[in-house]
Coordinates of C-alpha atoms in Angstrom, one line a residue:
X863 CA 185.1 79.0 -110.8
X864 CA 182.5 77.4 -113.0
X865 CA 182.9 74.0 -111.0
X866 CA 181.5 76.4 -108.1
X867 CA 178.5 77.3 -109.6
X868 CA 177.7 74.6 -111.7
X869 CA 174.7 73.7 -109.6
X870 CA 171.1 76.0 -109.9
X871 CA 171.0 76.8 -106.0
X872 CA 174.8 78.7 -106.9
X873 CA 173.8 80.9 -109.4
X874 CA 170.2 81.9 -108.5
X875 CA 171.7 82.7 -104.9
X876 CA 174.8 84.8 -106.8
X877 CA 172.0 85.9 -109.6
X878 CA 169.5 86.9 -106.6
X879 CA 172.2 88.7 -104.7
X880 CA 173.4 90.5 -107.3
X881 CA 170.2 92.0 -108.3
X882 CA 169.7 93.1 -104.8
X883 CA 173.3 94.6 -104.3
X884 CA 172.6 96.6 -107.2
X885 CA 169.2 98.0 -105.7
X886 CA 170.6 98.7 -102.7
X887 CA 173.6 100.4 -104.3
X888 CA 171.1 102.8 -106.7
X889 CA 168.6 103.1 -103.7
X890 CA 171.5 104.5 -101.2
X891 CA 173.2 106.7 -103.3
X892 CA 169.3 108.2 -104.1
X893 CA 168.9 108.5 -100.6
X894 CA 172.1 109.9 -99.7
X895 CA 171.7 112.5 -102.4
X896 CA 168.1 113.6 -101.4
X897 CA 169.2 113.8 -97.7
X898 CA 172.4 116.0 -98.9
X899 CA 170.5 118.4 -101.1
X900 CA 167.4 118.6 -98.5
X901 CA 169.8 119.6 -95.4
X902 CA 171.7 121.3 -97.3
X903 CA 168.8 123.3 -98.9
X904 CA 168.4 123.7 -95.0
X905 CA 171.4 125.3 -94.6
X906 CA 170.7 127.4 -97.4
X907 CA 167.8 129.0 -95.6
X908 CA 169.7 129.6 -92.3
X909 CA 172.1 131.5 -94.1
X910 CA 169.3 133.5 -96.1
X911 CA 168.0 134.3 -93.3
X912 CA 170.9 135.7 -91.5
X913 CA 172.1 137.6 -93.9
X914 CA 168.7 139.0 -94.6
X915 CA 168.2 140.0 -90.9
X916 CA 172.1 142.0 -91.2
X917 CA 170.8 143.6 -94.2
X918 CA 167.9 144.9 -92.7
X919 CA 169.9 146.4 -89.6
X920 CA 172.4 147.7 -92.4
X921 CA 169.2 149.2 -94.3
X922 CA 168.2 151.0 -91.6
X923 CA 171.4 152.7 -90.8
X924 CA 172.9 150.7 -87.7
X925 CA 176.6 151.6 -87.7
X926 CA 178.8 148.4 -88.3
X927 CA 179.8 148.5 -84.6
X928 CA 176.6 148.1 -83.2
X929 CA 175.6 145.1 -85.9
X930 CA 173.6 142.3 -84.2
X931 CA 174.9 139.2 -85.6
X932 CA 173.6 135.7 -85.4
X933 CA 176.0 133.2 -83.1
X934 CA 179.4 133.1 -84.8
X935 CA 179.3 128.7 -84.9
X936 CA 176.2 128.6 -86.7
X937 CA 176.0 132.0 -88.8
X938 CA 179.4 133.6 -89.9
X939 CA 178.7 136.6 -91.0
X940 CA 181.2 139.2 -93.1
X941 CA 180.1 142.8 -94.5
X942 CA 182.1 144.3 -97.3
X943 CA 181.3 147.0 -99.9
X944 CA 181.6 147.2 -103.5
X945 CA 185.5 147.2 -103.3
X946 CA 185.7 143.9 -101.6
X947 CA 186.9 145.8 -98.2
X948 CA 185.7 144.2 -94.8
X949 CA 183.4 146.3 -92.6
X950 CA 182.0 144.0 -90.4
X951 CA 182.5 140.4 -89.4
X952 CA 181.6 138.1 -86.5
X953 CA 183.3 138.5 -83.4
X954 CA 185.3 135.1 -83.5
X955 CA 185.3 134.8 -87.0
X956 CA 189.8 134.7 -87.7
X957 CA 189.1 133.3 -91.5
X958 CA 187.0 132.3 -93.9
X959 CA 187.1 131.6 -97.8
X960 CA 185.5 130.1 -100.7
X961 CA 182.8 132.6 -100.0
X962 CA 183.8 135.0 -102.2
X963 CA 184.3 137.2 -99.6
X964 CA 187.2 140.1 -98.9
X965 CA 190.4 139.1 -99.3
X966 CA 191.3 140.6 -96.0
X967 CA 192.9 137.5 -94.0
X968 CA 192.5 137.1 -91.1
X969 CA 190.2 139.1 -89.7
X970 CA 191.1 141.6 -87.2
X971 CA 189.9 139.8 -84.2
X972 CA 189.5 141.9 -81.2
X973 CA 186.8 142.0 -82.2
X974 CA 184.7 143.4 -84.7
X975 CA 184.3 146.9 -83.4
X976 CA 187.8 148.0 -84.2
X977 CA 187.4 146.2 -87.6
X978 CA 183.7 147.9 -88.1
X979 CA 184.5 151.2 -86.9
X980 CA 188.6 151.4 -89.1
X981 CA 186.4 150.1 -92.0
X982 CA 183.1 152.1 -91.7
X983 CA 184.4 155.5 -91.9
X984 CA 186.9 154.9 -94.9
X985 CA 184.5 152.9 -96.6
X986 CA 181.2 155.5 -96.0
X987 CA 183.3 158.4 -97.7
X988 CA 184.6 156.6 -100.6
X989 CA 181.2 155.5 -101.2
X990 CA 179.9 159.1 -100.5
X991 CA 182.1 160.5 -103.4
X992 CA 181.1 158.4 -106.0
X993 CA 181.4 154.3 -105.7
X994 CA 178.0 153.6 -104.9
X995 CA 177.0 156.1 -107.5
X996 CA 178.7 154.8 -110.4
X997 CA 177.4 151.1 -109.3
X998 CA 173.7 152.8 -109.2
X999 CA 172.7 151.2 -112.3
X1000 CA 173.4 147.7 -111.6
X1001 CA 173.0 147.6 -108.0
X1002 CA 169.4 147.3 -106.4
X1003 CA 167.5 150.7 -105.7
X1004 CA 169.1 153.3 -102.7
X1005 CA 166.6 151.8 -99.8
X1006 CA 166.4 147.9 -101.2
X1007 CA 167.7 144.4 -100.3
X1008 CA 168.5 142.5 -103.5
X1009 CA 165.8 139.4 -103.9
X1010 CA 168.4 137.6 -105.3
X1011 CA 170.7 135.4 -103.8
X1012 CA 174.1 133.6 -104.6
X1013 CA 175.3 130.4 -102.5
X1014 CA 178.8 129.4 -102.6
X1015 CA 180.3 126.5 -100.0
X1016 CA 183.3 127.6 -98.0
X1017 CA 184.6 127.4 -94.8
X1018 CA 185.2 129.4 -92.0
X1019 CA 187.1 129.2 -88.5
X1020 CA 185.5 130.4 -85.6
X1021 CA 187.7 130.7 -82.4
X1022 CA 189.7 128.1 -83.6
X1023 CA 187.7 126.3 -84.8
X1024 CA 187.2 125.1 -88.5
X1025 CA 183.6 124.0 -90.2
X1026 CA 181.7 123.8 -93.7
X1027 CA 179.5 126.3 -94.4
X1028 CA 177.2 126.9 -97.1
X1029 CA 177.0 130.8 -97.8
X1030 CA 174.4 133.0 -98.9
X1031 CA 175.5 136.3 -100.6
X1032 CA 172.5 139.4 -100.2
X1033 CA 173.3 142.7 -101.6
X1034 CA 171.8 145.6 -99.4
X1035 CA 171.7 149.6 -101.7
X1036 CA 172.0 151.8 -99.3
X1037 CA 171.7 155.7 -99.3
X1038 CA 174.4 157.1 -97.3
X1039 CA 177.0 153.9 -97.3
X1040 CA 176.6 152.7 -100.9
X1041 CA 176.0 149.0 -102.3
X1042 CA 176.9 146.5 -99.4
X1043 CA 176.9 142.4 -99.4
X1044 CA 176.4 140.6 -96.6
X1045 CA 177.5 136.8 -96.6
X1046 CA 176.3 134.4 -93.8
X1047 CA 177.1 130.8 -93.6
X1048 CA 174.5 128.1 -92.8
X1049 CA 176.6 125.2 -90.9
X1050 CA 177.1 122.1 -93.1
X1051 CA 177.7 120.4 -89.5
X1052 CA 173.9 118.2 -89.3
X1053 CA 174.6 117.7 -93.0
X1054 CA 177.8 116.2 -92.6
X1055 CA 176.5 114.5 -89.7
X1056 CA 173.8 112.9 -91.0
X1057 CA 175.2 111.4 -94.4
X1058 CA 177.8 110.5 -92.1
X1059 CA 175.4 108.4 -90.2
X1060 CA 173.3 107.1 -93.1
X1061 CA 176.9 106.0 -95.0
X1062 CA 177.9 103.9 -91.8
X1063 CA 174.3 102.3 -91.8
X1064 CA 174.5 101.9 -95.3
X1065 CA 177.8 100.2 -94.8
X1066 CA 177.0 98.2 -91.9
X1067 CA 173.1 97.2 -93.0
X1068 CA 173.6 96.1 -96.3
X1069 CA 176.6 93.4 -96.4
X1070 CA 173.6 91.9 -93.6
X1071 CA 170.8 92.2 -95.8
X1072 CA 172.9 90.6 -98.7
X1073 CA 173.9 88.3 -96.4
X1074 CA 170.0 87.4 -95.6
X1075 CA 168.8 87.6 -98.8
X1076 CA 171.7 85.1 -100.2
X1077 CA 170.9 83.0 -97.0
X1078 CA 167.1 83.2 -97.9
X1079 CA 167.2 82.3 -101.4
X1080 CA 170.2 79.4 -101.0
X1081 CA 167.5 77.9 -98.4
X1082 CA 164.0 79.0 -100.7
X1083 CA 166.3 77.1 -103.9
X1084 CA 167.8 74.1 -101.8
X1085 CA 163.5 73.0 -100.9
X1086 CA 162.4 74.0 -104.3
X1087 CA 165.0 71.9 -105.6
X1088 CA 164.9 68.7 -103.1
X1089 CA 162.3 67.2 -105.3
X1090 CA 164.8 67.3 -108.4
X1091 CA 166.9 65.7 -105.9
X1092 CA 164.5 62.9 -105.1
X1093 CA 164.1 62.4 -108.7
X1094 CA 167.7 62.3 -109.8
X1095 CA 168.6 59.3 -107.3
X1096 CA 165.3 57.6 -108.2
X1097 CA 166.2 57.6 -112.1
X1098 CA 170.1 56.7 -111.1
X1099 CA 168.5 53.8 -108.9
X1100 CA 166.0 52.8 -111.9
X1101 CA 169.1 52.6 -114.3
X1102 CA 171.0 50.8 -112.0
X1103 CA 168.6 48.0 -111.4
X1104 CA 167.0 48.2 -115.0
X1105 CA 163.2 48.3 -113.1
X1106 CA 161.4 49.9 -115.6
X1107 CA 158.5 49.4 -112.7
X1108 CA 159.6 51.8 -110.2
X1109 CA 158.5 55.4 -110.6
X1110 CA 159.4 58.8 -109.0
X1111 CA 158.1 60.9 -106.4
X1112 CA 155.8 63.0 -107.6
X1113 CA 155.4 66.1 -105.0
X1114 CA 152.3 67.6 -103.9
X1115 CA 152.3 70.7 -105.8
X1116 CA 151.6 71.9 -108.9
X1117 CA 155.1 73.5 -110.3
X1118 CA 157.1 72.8 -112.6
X1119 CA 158.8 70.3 -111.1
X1120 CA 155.7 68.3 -110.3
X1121 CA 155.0 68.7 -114.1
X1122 CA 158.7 67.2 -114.0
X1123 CA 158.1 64.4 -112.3
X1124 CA 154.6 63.3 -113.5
X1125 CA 156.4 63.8 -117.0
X1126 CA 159.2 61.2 -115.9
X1127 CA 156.8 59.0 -115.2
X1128 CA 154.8 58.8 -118.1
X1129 CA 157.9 58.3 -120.5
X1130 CA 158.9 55.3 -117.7
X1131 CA 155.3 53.7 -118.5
X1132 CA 155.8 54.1 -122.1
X1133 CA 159.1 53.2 -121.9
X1134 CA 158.2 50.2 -119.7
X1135 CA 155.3 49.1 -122.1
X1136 CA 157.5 49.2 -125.0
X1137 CA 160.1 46.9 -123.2
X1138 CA 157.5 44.9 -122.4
X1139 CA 155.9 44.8 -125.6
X1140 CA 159.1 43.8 -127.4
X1141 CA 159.5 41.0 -124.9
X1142 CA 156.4 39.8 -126.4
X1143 CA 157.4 39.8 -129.6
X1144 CA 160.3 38.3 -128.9
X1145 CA 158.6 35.9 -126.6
X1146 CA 155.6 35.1 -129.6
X1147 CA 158.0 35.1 -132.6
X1148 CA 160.1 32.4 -130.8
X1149 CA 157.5 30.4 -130.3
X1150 CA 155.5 30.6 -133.9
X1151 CA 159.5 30.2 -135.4
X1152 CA 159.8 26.9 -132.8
X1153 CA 157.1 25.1 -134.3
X1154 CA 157.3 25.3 -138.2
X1155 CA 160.8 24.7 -137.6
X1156 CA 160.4 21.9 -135.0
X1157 CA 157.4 20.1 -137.8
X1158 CA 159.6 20.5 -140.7
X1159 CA 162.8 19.6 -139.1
X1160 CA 160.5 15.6 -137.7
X1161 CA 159.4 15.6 -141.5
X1162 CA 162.8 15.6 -143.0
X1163 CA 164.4 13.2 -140.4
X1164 CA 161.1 10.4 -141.0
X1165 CA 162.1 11.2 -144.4
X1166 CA 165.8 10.5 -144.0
X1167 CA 164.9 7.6 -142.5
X1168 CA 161.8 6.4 -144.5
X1169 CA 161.7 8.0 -147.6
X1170 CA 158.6 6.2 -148.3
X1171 CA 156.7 8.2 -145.4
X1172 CA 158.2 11.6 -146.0
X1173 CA 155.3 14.3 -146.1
X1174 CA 157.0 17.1 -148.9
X1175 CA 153.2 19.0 -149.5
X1176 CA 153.4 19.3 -145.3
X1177 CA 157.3 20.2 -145.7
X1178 CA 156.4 22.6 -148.5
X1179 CA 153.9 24.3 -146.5
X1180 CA 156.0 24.5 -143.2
X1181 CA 158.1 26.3 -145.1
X1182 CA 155.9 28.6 -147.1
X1183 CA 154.7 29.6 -143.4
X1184 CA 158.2 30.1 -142.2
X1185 CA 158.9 32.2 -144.9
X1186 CA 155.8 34.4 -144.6
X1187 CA 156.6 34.9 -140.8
X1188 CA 160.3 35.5 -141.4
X1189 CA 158.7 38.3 -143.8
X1190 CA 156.4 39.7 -141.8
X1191 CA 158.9 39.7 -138.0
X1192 CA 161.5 42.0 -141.0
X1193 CA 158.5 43.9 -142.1
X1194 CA 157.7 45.1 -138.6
X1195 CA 161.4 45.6 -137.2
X1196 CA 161.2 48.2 -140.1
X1197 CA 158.5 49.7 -139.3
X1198 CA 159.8 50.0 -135.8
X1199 CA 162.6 51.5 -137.0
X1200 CA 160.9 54.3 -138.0
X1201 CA 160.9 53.2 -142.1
X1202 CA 159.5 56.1 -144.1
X1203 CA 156.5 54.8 -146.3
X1204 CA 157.8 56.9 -149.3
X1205 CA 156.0 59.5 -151.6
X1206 CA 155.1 57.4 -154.9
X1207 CA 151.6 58.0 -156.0
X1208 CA 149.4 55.0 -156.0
X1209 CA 146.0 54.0 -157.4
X1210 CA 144.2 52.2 -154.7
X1211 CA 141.5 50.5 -157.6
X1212 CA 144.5 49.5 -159.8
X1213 CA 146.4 47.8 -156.8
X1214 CA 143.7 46.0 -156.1
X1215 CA 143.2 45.0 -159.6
X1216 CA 146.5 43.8 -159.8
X1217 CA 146.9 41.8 -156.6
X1218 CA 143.9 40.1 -157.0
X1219 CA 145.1 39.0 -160.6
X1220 CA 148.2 37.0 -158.7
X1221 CA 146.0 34.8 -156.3
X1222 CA 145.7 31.9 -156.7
X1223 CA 144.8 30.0 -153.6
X1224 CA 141.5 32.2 -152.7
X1225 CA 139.3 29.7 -151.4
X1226 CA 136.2 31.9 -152.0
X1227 CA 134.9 34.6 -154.8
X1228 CA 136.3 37.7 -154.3
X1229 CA 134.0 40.4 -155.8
X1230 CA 135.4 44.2 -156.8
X1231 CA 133.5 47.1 -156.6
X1232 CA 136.1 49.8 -157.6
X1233 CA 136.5 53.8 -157.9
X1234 CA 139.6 55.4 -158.6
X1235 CA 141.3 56.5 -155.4
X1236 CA 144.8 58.2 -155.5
X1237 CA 147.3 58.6 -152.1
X1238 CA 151.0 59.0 -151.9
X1239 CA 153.0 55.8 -150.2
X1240 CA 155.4 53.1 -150.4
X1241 CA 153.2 50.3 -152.9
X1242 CA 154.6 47.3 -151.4
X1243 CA 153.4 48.0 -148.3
X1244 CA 150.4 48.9 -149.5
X1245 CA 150.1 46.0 -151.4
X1246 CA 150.9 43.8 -148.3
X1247 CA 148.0 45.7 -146.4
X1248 CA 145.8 44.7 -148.6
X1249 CA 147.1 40.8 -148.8
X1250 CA 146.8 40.8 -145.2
X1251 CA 142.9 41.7 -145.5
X1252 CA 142.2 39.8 -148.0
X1253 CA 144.1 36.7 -146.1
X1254 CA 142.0 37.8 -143.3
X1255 CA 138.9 37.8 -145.0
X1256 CA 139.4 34.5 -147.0
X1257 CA 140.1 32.4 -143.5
X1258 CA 136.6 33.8 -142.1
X1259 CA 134.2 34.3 -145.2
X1260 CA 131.5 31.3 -145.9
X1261 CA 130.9 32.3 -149.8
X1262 CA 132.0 35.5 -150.2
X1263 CA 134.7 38.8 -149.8
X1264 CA 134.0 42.2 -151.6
X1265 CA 136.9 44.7 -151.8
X1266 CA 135.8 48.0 -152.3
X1267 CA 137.9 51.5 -153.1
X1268 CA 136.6 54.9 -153.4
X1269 CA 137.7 58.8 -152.5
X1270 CA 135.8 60.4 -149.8
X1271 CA 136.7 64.4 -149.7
X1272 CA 140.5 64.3 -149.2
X1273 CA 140.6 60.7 -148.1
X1274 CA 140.7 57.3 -150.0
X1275 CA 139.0 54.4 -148.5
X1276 CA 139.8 50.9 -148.9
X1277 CA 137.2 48.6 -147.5
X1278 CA 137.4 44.7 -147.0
X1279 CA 134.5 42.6 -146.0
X1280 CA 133.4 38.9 -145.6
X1281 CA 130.5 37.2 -145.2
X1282 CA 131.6 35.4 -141.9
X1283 CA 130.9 35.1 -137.9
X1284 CA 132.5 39.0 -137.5
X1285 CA 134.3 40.8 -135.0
X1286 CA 133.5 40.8 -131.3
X1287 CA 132.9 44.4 -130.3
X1288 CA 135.0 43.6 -127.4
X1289 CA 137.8 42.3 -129.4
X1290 CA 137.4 44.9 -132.4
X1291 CA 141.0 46.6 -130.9
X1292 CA 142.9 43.6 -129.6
X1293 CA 142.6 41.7 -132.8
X1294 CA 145.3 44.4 -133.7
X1295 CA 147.9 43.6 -131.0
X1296 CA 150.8 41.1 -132.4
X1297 CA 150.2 37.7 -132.2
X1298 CA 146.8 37.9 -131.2
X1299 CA 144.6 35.7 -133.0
X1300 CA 140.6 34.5 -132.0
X1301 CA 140.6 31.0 -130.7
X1302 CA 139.2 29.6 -133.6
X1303 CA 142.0 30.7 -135.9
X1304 CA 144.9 29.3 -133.7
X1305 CA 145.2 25.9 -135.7
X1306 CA 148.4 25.8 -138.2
X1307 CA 145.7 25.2 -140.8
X1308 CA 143.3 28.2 -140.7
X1309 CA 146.7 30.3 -141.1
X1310 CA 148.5 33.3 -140.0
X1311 CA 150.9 33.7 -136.9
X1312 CA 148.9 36.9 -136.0
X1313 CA 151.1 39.4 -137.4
X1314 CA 148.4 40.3 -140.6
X1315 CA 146.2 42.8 -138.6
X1316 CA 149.0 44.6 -136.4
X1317 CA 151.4 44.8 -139.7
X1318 CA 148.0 46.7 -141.5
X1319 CA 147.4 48.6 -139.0
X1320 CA 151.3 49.8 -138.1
X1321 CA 151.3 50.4 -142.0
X1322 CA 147.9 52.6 -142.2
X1323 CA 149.7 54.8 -139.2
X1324 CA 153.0 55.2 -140.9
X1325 CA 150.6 56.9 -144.1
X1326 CA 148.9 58.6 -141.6
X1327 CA 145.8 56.7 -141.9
X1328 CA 143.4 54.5 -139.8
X1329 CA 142.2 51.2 -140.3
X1330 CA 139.1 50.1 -138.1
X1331 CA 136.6 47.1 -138.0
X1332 CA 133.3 47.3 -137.9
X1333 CA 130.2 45.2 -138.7
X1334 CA 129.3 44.5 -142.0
X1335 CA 126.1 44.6 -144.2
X1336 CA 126.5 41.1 -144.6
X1337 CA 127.1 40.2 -141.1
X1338 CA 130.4 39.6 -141.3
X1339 CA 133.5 41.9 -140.4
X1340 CA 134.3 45.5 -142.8
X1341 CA 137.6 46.6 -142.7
X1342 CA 137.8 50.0 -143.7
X1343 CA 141.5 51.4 -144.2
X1344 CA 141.5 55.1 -144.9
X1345 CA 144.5 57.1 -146.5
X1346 CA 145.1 60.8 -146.9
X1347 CA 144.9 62.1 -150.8
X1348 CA 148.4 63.2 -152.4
X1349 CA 147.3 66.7 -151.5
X1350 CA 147.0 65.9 -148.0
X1351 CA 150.0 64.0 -147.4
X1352 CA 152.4 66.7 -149.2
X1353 CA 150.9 69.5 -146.5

C-alpha cells in the first residue's frame, strides 16, 4: 500500500479526489435535503388547502353526504369529531393511518354517503347535548376555522392503492355539529419521485466526476512533474559519467520547479569549480613540491659523489622552502576543512610587536606605527597572516615596509605597506588565487610558492574579515586586513 503511492502524482490524485468526494458527498446530501423539505413543504400546502376548503363547506353547514372532496389520489380526506368517530371520508379511501385520524379501520367504502350519513346523525346529537360544549373553551369560536395547523406523515390506500402522504390536521367550531377536524393528505408521490431521481443522478454522476477529476489531476501532476523527471535522469546520468559539465534542463516557466532546476545548476557550477579548483591545487602543489625536491635530491647525489662540490646553504634553503610549503598545503587543507579559528582574544599591536621581534632575515626596515586593537581568533593564524604580509612586502619594498594597527568603530585594521612597484588594478583580486604569483616573483629566489596571499585571505574570511589591496601613499601596495572587535564576533 505505501509502495503504491510512494510517488507525488499518487497521492495528490488520491489527496485531490478525496477532497472532491467529500464535497460532493456534503453538497448532495444539502441538496437532497433542500429538495425534500421544499416539496415536501409543497405537499404541505396542498393538504392545507384541502382541508381548508372541507372546513369551509363543513362551516357553512353542508351535511357530510353532500361534502365536495378533492380527488381521492391526491387529497385523502377524513372528518371526525371530538370523539375520534369518522363522519366523512373520501370515496375510495379503504385505510389510512399515521394521521392521527379515527381509529375506525377500514373505512366503510360504499362509499362515503352511508358512512357520512350513519355518522352525521349520531355524531350531531351527541354534540348537541353537550360534547362540543364542554370542549368550548379550548376549541376555536362556534363559526371559526382554527389558524393553526398540525402535519403528521402517514399513509393512506385509495382503491387499492397505497401512497405517502403528508397530512394537515384543521379544526372547524361549529354551531349545531360541535368541534370537527378535517385531515387531508398532500401526496408525497413528486417528492419521492424526485429525490428518487436526484439519488440515481447523484449515484451515477459522481463516481464519473471523481473519475474525471482523478483522471484530470493524474494528467495536470504527470506534466507538472515531467520536468522533475528530466532532471532526475540528468543528475543519474551526471553521476554516472562524473561530468561535472553537463547541466539540467531548465523549463520555461517560472515555478518551483524551474527554481529547482536553475538551483541544481548553480550547486553543479560550484560544485564543478571546486573540483576544479582542487585539481589545481593538486596540479600546482605537485609541481612547486617536484622541484625543491628534484634540486635538493641533484645536490645530495653531486655531494655523494663529490663532496668537495656539495652546495649545503642551497640544500639548507631547498629545504627551508619545502618545509614552508609543506606548512602552508596543511594550513590550507585545514582551512578547507572547515577549521574553526577559535575565540582567544588577541592584541593586534602586541602581535605585531612580537613577530617582528623574531625576524631576522628582513632585508629592509620595517617601521611600526601601532594602536591597541583587540579581536577574538585563533593567534597562530593570525600570526601567520601577518608573516605572510610582511613576506610579501619584504620581496617588493625598495627601502621600506610600515605595519600599522588601529580600531576603527567595531573593527580592527591591520595595514601592511611597501614602498615598491604596487598592485596592478587588474590583478588586485587574482594575486589572491593559489599559486598565483606576478611574473617577476616566479624565480626560486624572490620566494614564496604563491600560497601567502590566498592563506591571508582564506584566514581573514574564516574571522569574518576582509583583506584588500590597494595603492599606497608611498606608491607601493597597502594591505589592509580588517577583523571584527570581540564584541562583534561573540553576536
Amino acid at each position: 500500500m505505501r509502495r503504491a503511492f510512494a510517488s507525488v502524482r499518487a497521492r495528490a490524485t488520491l489527496g485531490a479526489s478525496l477532497v472532491v468526494a467529500l464535497a460532493l458527498v456534503a453538497a448532495g446530501a444539502a441538496v437532497l435535503l433542500a429538495l425534500r423539505a421544499n416539496l415536501t413543504a409543497q405537499a404541505e400546502g396542498r393538504a392545507d388547502s384541502a382541508a381548508r376548503e372541507v372546513a369551509t363547506q363543513l362551516l357553512a353547514g353542508r351535511p357530510y353526504a353532500e361534502l365536495d372532496l378533492p380527488e381521492e389520489d391526491e387529497n385523502p380526506v377524513q372528518v371526525v369529531d371530538d370523539r375520534r368517530r369518522l363522519l366523512a371520508a373520501s370515496e375510495d379511501l379503504e385505510r389510512i393511518s399515521g394521521a392521527g385520524t379515527a381509529a375506525v379501520e377500514p373505512v366503510a367504502g360504499s362509499g362515503g354517503d352511508g358512512t357520512g350519513d350513519g355518522q352525521a346523525d349520531g355524531t350531531g346529537d351527541g354534540q348537541g347535548d353537550g360534547t362540543g360544549q364542554g370542549d368550548a373553551d379550548e376549541a376555536s369560536e362556534p363559526g371559526e376555522i382554527d389558524d393553526d395547523v398540525e402535519y403528521s406523515s402517514g399513509s393512506a390506500t385509495v382503491d387499492g392503492d397505497r401512497a405517502d402522504y403528508r397530512f394537515a390536521a384543521v379544526e372547524v367550531s361549529t354551531e349545531d355539529r360541535g368541534d370537527l377536524t378535517v385531515y387531508a393528505g398532500g401526496s408525497l408521490a413528486d417528492e419521492q419521485s424526485a429525490v428518487s431521481t436526484a439519488l440515481t443522478s447523484m449515484l451515477i454522476g459522481f463516481p464519473l466526476l471523481l473519475a474525471v477529476v482523478a483522471g484530470v489531476t493524474w494528467l495536470v501532476t504527470r506534466r507538472a512533474l515531467r520536468p522533475v523527471a528530466a532532471i532526475t535522469a540528468e543528475m543519474s546520468a551526471i553521476t554516472a559519467s562524473e561530468d561535472l559539465a553537463r547541466r539540467v534542463p531548465e523549463p520555461d516557466t517560472h515555478d518551483e520547479i524551474a527554481r529547482l532546476a536553475r538551483t541544481t545548476n548553480e550547486t553543479l557550477t560550484a560544485l564543478q569549480t571546486s573540483v576544479e579548483r582542487q585539481r589545481r591545487f593538486v596540479a600546482d602543489a605537485s609541481h612547486e613540491l617536484r622541484s625543491p625536491i628534484a634540486s635538493l635530491r641533484t645536490q645530495l647525489e653531486v655531494g655523494a659523489a663529490h663532496p668537495a662540490l656539495l652546495d649545503v646553504e642551497g640544500a639548507v634553503e631547498d629545504t627551508v622552502r619545502l618545509q614552508e610549503l609543506a606548512a602552508d598545503l596543511l594550513l590550507l587543507a585545514r582551512l578547507d576543512a572547515g577549521e574553526k579559528p577559535g575565540e582567544a582574544r588577541v592584541d593586534l599591536a602586541a602581535l605585531v610587536g612580537e613577530e617582528l621581534s623574531q625576524r631576522t632575515r628582513d632585508r629592509v626596515e620595517v617601521r611600526t606605527e601601532l594602536r591597541s586593537a583587540e579581536v577574538s581568533g585563533s593567534r597562530s593564524q593570525l600570526a601567520r597572516v601577518l608573516g605572510n604580509l610582511l613576506n610579501n612586502a619584504q620581496r617588493h619594498a625598495r627601502s621600506q615596509v610600515t605595519v600599522a594597527t588601529r580600531a576603527d568603530g567595531a573593527w580592527a585594521v591591520l595595514a601592511v605597506s611597501d614602498d615598491g612597484e604596487g598592485v596592478p588594478p587588474d590583478e588586485r583580486e587574482r594575486i589572491f588565487e593559489r599559486f598565483v604569483r606576478l611574473d617577476d616573483a616566479r624565480t626560486r629566489d624572490e620566494g614564496g610558492a604563491g600560497l601567502g596571499l590566498a592563506i591571508a585571505r582564506d584566514v581573514a574570511a574564516r574571522h569574518g574579515g576582509t583583506l584588500m589591496v590597494r595603492e599606497a601613499p608611498s606608491g607601493g601596495a597597502l594591505f589592509e586586513l580588517r577583523l571584527p572587535g570581540p564584541a562583534v564576533t561573540r553576536r
